[in-house]
mmCIF file with all atom_site columns, C-alpha atoms in Angstrom:
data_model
loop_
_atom_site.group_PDB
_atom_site.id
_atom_site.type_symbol
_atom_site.label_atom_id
_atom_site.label_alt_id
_atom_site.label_comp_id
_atom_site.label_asym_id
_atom_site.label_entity_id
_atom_site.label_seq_id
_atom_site.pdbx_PDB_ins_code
_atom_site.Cartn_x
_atom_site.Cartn_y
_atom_site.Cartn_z
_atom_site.occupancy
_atom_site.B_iso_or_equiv
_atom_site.pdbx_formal_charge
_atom_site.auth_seq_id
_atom_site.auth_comp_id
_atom_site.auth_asym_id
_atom_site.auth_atom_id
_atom_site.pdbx_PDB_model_num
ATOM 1   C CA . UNK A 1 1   ? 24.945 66.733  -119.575 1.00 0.00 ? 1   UNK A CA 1
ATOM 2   C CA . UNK A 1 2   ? 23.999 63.723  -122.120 1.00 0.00 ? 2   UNK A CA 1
ATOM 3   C CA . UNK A 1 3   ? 22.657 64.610  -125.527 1.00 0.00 ? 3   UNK A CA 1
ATOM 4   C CA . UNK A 1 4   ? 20.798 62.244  -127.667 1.00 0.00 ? 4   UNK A CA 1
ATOM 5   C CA . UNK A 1 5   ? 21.127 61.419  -131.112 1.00 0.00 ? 5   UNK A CA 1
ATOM 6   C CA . UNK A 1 6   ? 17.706 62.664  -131.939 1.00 0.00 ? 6   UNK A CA 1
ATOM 7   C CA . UNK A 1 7   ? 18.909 65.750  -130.445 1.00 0.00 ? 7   UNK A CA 1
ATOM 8   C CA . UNK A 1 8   ? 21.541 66.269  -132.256 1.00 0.00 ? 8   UNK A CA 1
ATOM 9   C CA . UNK A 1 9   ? 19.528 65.432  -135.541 1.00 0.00 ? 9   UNK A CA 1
ATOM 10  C CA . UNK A 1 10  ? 16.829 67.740  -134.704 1.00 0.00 ? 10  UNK A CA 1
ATOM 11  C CA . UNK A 1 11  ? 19.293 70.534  -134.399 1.00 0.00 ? 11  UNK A CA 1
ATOM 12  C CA . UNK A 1 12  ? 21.436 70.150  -137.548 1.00 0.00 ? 12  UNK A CA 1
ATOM 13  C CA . UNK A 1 13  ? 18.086 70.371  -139.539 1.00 0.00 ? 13  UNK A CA 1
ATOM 14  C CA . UNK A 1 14  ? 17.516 73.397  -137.472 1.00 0.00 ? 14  UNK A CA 1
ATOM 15  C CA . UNK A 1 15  ? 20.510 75.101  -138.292 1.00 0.00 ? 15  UNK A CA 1
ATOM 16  C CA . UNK A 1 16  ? 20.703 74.002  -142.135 1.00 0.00 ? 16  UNK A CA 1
ATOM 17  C CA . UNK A 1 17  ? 17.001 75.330  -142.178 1.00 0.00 ? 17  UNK A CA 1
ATOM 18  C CA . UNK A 1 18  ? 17.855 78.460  -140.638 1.00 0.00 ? 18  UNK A CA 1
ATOM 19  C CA . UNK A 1 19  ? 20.880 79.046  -142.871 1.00 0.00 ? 19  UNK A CA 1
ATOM 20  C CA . UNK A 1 20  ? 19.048 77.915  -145.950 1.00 0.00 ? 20  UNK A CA 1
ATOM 21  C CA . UNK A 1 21  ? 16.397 80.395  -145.464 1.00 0.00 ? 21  UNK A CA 1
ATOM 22  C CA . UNK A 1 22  ? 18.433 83.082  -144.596 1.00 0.00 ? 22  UNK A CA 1
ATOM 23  C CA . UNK A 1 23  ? 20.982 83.157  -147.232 1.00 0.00 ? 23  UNK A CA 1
ATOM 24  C CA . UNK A 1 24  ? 18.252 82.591  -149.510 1.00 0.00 ? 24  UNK A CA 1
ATOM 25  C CA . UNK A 1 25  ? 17.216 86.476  -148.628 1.00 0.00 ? 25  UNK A CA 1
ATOM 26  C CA . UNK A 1 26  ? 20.526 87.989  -148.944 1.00 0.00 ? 26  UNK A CA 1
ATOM 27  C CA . UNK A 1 27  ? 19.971 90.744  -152.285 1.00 0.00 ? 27  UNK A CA 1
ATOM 28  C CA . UNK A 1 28  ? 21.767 89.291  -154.986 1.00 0.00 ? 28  UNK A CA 1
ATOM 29  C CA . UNK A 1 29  ? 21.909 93.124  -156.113 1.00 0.00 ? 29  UNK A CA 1
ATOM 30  C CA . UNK A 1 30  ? 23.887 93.622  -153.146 1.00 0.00 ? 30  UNK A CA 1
ATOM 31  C CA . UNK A 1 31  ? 26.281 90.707  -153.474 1.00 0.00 ? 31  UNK A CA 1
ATOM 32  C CA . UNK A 1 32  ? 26.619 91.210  -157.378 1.00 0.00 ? 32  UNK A CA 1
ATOM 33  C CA . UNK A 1 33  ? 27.506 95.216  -156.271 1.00 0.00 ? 33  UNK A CA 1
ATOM 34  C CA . UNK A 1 34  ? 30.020 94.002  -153.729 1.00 0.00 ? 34  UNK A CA 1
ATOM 35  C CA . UNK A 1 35  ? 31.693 91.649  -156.548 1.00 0.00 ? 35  UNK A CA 1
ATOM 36  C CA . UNK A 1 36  ? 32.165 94.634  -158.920 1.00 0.00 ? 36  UNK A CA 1
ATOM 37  C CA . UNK A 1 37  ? 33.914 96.627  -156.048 1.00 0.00 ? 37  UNK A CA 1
ATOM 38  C CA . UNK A 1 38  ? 36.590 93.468  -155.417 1.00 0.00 ? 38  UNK A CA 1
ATOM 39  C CA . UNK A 1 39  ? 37.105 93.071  -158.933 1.00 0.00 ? 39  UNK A CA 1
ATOM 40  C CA . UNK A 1 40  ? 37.931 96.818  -159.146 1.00 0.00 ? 40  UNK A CA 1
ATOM 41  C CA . UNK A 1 41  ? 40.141 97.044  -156.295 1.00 0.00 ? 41  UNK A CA 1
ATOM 42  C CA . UNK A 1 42  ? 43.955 97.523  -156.212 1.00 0.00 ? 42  UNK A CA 1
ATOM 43  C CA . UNK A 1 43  ? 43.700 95.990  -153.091 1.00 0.00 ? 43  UNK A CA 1
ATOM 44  C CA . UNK A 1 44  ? 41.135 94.433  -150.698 1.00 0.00 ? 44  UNK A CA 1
ATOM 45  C CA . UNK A 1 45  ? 41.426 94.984  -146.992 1.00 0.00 ? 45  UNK A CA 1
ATOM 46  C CA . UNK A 1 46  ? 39.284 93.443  -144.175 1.00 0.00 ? 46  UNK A CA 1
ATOM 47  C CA . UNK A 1 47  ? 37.741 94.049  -140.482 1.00 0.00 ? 47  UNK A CA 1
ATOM 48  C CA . UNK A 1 48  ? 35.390 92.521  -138.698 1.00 0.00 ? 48  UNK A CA 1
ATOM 49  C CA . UNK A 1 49  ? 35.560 91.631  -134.736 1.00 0.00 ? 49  UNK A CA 1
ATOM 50  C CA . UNK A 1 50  ? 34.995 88.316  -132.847 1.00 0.00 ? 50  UNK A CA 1
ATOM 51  C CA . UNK A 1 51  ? 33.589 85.461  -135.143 1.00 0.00 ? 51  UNK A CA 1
ATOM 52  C CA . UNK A 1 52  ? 32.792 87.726  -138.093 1.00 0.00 ? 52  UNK A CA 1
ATOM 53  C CA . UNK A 1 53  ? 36.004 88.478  -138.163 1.00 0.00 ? 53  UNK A CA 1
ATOM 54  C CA . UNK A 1 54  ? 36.993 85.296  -138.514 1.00 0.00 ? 54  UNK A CA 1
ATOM 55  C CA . UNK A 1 55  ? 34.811 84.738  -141.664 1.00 0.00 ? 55  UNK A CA 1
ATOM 56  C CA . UNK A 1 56  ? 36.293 87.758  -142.980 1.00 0.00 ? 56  UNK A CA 1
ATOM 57  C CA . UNK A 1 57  ? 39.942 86.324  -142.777 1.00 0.00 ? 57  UNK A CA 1
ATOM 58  C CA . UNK A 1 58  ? 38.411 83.307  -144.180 1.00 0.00 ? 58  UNK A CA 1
ATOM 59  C CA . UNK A 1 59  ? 37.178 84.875  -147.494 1.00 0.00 ? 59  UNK A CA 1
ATOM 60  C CA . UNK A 1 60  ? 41.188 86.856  -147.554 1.00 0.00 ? 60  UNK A CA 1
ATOM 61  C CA . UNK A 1 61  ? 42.353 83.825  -147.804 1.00 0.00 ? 61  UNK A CA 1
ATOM 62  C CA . UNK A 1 62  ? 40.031 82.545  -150.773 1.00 0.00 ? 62  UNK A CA 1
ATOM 63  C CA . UNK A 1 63  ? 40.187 86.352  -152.476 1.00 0.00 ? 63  UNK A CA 1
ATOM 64  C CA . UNK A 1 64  ? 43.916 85.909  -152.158 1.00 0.00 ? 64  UNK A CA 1
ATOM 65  C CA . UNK A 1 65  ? 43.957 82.093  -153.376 1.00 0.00 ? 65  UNK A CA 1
ATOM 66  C CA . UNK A 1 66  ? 42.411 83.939  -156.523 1.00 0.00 ? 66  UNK A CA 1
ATOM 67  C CA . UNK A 1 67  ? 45.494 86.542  -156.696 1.00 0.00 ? 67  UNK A CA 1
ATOM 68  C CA . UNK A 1 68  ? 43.957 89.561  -155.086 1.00 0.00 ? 68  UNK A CA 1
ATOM 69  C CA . UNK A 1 69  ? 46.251 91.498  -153.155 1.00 0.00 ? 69  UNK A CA 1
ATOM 70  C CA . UNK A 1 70  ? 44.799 91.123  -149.558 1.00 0.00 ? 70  UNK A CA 1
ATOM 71  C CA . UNK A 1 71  ? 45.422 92.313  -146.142 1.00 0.00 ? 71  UNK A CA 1
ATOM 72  C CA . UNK A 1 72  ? 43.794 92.012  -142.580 1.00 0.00 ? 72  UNK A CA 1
ATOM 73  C CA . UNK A 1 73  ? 42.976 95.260  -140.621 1.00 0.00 ? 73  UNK A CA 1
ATOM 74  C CA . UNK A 1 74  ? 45.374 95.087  -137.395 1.00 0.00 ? 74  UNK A CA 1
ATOM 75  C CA . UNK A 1 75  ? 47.924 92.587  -138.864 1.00 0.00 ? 75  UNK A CA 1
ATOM 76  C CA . UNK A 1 76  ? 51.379 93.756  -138.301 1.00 0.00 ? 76  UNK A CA 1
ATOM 77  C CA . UNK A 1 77  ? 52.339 94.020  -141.915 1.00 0.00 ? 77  UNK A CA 1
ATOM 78  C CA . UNK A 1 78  ? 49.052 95.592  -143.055 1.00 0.00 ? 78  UNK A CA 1
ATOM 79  C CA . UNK A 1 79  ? 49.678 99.079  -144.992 1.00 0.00 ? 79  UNK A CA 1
ATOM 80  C CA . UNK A 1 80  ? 47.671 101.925 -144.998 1.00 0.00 ? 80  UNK A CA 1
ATOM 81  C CA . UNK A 1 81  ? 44.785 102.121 -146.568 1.00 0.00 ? 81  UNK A CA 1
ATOM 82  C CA . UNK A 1 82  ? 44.201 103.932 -149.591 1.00 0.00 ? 82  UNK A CA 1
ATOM 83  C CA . UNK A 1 83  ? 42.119 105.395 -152.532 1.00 0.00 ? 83  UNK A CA 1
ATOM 84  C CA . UNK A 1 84  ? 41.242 102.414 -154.980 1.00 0.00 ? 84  UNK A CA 1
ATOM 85  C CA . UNK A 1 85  ? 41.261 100.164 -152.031 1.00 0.00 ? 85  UNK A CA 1
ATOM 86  C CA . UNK A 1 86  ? 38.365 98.363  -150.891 1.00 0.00 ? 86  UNK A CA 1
ATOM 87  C CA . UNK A 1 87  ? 37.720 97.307  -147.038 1.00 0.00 ? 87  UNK A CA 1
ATOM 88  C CA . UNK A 1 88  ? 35.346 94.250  -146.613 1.00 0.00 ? 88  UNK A CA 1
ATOM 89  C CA . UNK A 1 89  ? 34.290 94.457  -143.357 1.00 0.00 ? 89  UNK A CA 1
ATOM 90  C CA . UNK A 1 90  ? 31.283 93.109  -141.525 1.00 0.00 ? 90  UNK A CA 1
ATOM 91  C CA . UNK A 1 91  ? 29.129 93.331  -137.848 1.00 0.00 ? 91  UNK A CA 1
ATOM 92  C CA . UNK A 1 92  ? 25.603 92.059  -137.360 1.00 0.00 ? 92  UNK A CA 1
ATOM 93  C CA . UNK A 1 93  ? 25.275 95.125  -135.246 1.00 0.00 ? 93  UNK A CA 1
ATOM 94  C CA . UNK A 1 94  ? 26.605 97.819  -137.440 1.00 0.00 ? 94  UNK A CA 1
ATOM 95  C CA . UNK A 1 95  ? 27.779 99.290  -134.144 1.00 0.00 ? 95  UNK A CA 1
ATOM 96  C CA . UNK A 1 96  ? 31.323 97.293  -133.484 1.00 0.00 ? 96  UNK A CA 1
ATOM 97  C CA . UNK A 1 97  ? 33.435 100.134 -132.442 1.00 0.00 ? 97  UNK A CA 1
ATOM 98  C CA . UNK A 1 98  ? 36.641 99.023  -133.897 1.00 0.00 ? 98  UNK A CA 1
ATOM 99  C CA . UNK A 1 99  ? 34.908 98.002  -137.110 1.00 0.00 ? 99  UNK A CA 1
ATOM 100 C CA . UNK A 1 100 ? 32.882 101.285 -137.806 1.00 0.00 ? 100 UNK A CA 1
ATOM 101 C CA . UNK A 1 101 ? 36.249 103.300 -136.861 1.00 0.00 ? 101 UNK A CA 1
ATOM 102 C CA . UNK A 1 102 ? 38.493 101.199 -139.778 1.00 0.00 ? 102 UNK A CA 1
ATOM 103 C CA . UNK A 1 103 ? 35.514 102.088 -141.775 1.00 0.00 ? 103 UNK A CA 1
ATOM 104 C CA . UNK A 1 104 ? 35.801 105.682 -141.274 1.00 0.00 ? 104 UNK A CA 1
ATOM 105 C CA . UNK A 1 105 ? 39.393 105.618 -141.680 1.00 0.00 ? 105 UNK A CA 1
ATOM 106 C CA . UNK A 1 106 ? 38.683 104.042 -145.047 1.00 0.00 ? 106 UNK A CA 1
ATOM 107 C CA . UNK A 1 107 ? 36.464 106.697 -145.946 1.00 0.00 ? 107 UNK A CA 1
ATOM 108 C CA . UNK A 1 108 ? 38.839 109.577 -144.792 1.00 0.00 ? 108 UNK A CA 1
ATOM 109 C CA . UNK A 1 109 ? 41.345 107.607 -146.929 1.00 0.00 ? 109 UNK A CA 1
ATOM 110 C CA . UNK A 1 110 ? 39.184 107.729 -149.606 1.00 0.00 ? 110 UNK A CA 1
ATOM 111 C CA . UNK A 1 111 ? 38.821 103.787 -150.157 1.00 0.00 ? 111 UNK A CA 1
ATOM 112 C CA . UNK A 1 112 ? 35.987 102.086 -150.942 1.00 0.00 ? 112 UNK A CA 1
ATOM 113 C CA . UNK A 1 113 ? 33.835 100.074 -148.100 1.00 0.00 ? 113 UNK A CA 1
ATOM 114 C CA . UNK A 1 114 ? 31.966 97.028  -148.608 1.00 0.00 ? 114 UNK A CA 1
ATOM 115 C CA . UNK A 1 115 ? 29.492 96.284  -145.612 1.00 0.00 ? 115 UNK A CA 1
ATOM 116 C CA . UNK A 1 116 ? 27.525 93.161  -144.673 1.00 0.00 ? 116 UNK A CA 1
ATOM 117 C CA . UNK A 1 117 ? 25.320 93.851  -141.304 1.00 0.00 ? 117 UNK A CA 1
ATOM 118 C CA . UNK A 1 118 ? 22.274 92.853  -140.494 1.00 0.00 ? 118 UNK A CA 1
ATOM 119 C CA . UNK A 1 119 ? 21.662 96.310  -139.379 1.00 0.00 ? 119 UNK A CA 1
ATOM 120 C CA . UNK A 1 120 ? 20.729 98.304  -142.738 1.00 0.00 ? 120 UNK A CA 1
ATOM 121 C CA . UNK A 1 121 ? 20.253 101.445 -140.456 1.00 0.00 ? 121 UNK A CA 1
ATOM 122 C CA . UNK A 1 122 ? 23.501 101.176 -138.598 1.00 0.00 ? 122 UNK A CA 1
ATOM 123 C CA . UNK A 1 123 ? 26.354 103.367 -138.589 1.00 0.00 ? 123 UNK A CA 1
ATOM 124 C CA . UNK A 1 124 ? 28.629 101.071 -140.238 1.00 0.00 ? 124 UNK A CA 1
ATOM 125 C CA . UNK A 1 125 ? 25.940 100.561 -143.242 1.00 0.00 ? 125 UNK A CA 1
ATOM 126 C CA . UNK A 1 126 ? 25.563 104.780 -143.719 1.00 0.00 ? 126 UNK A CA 1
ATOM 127 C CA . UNK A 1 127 ? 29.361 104.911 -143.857 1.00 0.00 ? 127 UNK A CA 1
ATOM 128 C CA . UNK A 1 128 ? 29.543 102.236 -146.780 1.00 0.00 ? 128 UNK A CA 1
ATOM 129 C CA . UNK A 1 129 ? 29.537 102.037 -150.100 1.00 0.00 ? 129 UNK A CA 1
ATOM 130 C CA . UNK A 1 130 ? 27.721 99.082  -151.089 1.00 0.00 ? 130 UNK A CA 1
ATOM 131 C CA . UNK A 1 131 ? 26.249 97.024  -148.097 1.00 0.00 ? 131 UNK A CA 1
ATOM 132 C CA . UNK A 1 132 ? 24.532 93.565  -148.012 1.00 0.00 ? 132 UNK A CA 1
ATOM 133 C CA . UNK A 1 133 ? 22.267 93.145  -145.348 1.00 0.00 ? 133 UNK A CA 1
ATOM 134 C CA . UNK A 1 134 ? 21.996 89.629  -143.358 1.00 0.00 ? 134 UNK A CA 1
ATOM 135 C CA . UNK A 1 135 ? 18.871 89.315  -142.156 1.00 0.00 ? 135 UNK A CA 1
ATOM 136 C CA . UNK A 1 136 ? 19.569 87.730  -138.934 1.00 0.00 ? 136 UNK A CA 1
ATOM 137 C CA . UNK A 1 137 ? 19.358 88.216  -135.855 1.00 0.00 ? 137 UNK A CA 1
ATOM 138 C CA . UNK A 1 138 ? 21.762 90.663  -133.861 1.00 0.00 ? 138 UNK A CA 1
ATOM 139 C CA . UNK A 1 139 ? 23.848 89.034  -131.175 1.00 0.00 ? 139 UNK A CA 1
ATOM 140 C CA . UNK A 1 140 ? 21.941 90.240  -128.823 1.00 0.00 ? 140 UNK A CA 1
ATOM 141 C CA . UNK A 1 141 ? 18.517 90.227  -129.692 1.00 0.00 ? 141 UNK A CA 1
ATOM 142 C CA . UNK A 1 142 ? 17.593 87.228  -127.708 1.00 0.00 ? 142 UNK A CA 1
ATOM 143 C CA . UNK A 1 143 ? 14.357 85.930  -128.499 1.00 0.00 ? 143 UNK A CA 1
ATOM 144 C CA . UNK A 1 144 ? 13.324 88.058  -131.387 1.00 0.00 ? 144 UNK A CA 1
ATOM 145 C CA . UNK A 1 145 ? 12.274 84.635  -132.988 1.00 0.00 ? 145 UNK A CA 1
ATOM 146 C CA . UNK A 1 146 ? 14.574 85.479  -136.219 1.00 0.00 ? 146 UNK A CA 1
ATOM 147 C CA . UNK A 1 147 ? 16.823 82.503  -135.194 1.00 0.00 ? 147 UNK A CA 1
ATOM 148 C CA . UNK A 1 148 ? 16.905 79.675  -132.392 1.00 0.00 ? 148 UNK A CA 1
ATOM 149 C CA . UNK A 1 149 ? 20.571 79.891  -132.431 1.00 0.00 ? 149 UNK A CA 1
ATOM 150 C CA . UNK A 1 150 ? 22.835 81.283  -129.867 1.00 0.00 ? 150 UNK A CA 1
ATOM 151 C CA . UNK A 1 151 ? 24.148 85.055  -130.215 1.00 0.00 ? 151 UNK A CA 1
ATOM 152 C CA . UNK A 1 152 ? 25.023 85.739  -133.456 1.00 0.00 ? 152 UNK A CA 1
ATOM 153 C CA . UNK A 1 153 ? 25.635 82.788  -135.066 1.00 0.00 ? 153 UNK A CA 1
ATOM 154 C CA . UNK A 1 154 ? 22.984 82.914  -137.894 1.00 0.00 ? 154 UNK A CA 1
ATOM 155 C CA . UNK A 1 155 ? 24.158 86.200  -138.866 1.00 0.00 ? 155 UNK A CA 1
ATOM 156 C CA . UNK A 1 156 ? 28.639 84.829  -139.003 1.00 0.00 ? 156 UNK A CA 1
ATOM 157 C CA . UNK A 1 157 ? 26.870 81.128  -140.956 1.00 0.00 ? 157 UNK A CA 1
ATOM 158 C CA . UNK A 1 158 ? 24.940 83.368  -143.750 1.00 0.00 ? 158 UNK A CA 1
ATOM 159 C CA . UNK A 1 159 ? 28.086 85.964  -144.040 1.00 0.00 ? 159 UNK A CA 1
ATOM 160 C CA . UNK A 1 160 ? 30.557 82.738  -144.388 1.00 0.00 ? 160 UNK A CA 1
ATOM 161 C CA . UNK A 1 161 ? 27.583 81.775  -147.124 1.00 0.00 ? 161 UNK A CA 1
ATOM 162 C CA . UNK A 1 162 ? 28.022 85.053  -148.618 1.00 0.00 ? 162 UNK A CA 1
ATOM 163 C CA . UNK A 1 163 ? 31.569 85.154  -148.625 1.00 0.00 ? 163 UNK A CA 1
ATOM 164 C CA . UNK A 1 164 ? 32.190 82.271  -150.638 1.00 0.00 ? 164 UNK A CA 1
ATOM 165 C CA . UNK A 1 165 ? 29.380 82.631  -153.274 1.00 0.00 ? 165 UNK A CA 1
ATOM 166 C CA . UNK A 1 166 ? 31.508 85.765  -154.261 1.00 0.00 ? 166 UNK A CA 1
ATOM 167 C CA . UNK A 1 167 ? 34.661 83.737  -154.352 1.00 0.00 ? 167 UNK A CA 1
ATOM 168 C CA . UNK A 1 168 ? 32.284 81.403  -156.461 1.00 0.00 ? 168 UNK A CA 1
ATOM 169 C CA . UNK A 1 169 ? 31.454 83.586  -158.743 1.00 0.00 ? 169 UNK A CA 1
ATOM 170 C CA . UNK A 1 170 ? 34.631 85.778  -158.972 1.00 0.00 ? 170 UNK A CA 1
ATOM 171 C CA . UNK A 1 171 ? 36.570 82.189  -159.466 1.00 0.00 ? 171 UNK A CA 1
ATOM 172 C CA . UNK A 1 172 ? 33.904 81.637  -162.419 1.00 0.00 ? 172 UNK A CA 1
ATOM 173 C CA . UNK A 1 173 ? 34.355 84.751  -164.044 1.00 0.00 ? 173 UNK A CA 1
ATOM 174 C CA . UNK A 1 174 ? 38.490 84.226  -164.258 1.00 0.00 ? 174 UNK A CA 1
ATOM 175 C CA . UNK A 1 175 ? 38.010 80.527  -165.513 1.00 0.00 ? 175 UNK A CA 1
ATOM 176 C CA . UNK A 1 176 ? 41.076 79.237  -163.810 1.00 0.00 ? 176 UNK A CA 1
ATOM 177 C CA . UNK A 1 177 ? 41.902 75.849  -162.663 1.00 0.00 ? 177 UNK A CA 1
ATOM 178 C CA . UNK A 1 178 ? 41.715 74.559  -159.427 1.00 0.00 ? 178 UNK A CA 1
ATOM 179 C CA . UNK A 1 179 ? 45.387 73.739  -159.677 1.00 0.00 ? 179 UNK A CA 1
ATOM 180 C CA . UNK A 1 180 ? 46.814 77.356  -160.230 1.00 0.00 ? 180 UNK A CA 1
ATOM 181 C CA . UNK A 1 181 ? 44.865 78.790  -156.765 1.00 0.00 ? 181 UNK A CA 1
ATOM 182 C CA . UNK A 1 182 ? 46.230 75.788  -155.505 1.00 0.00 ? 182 UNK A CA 1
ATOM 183 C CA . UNK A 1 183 ? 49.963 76.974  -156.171 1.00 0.00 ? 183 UNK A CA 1
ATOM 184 C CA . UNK A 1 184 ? 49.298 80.186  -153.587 1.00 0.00 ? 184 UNK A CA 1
ATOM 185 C CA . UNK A 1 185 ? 47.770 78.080  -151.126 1.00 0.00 ? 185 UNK A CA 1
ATOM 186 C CA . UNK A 1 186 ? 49.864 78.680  -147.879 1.00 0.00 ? 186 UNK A CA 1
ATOM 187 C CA . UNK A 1 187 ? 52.712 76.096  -147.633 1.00 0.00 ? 187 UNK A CA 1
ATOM 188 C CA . UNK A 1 188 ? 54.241 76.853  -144.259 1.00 0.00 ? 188 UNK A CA 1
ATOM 189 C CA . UNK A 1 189 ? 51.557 74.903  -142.268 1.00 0.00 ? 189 UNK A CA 1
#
């Protein structure tokens, strides 16, 4: 397999476009609700499954660079959940198993849920309290003509988007330098 240049030029336009457009029709509503719920929160928990999951643990690690107390569902020091927590979690789907079950739990804990999906009907999005819907494609709606892109990825590039214009914004709002997130960055690498 050889790729050309042109290729490969062609196709980062594709994928800037794609994300460009698509994170330009995420509801600010929604991600302005979602920021009231983290700043609000004793703590923040989060779940998400395969790639979105990955972005979740992402934004933990920029919430807690900010000095939210934050914890990843299924870690082995992760506590239970509990009432005036929030759980951020996230599935294109809204019909990740393991994701809508931590949800639920959350619920029955009485916690607050935060939901981005791309699936506004989904059983993940009726469960939450504030959700932000992606409008991507699902991972496997092949050929819906939402996105070129393999699988999912549209919907994980917008979320990681997402994610870190509410770090953005909650960094904003606690006007505090760069230098003092910079002391909890992790320094066991």
């Amino acid at each position: 397999m050889e790729v050309d240049r042109a290729a490969v030029s062609g196709n980062l336009s594709l994928v800037l476009g794609e994300i460009t457009d698509t994170a330009a029709a995420i509801s600010e509503e929604q991600l302005a609700a979602v920021s009231l719920l983290l700043e609000r929160a004793d703590r923040v928990f989060v779940a998400g499954a395969g790639r979105s999951g990955l972005v979740l643990r992402m934004a933990a690690m920029r919430l807690m660079h900010l000095g939210l107390q934050v914890h990843v569902a299924g870690d082995a020091t992760t506590p239970a959940i509990r009432e005036g927590d929030l759980l951020l979690v996230a599935s294109g789907s809204g019909t990740t198993s393991g994701v809508v079950k931590a949800a639920e739990t959350a619920a029955r804990a009485q916690a607050l849920i935060a939901a981005f999906t791309a699936n506004p009907g989904s059983p993940l999005a009726a469960v939450a309290d504030a959700v932000v819907v992606v409008p991507a494609q699902q991972k496997t709606h092949h050929g819906s003509g939402v996105s070129r892109q393999y699988s999912g990825s549209l919907f994980e590039q917008a979320l990681f988007v997402a994610t870190e214009a509410l770090f953005q914004s909650l960094w904003d709002a606690v006007d505090v330098p760069a230098e003092q997130l910079w002391l909890r960055h992790a320094n066991l690498e």
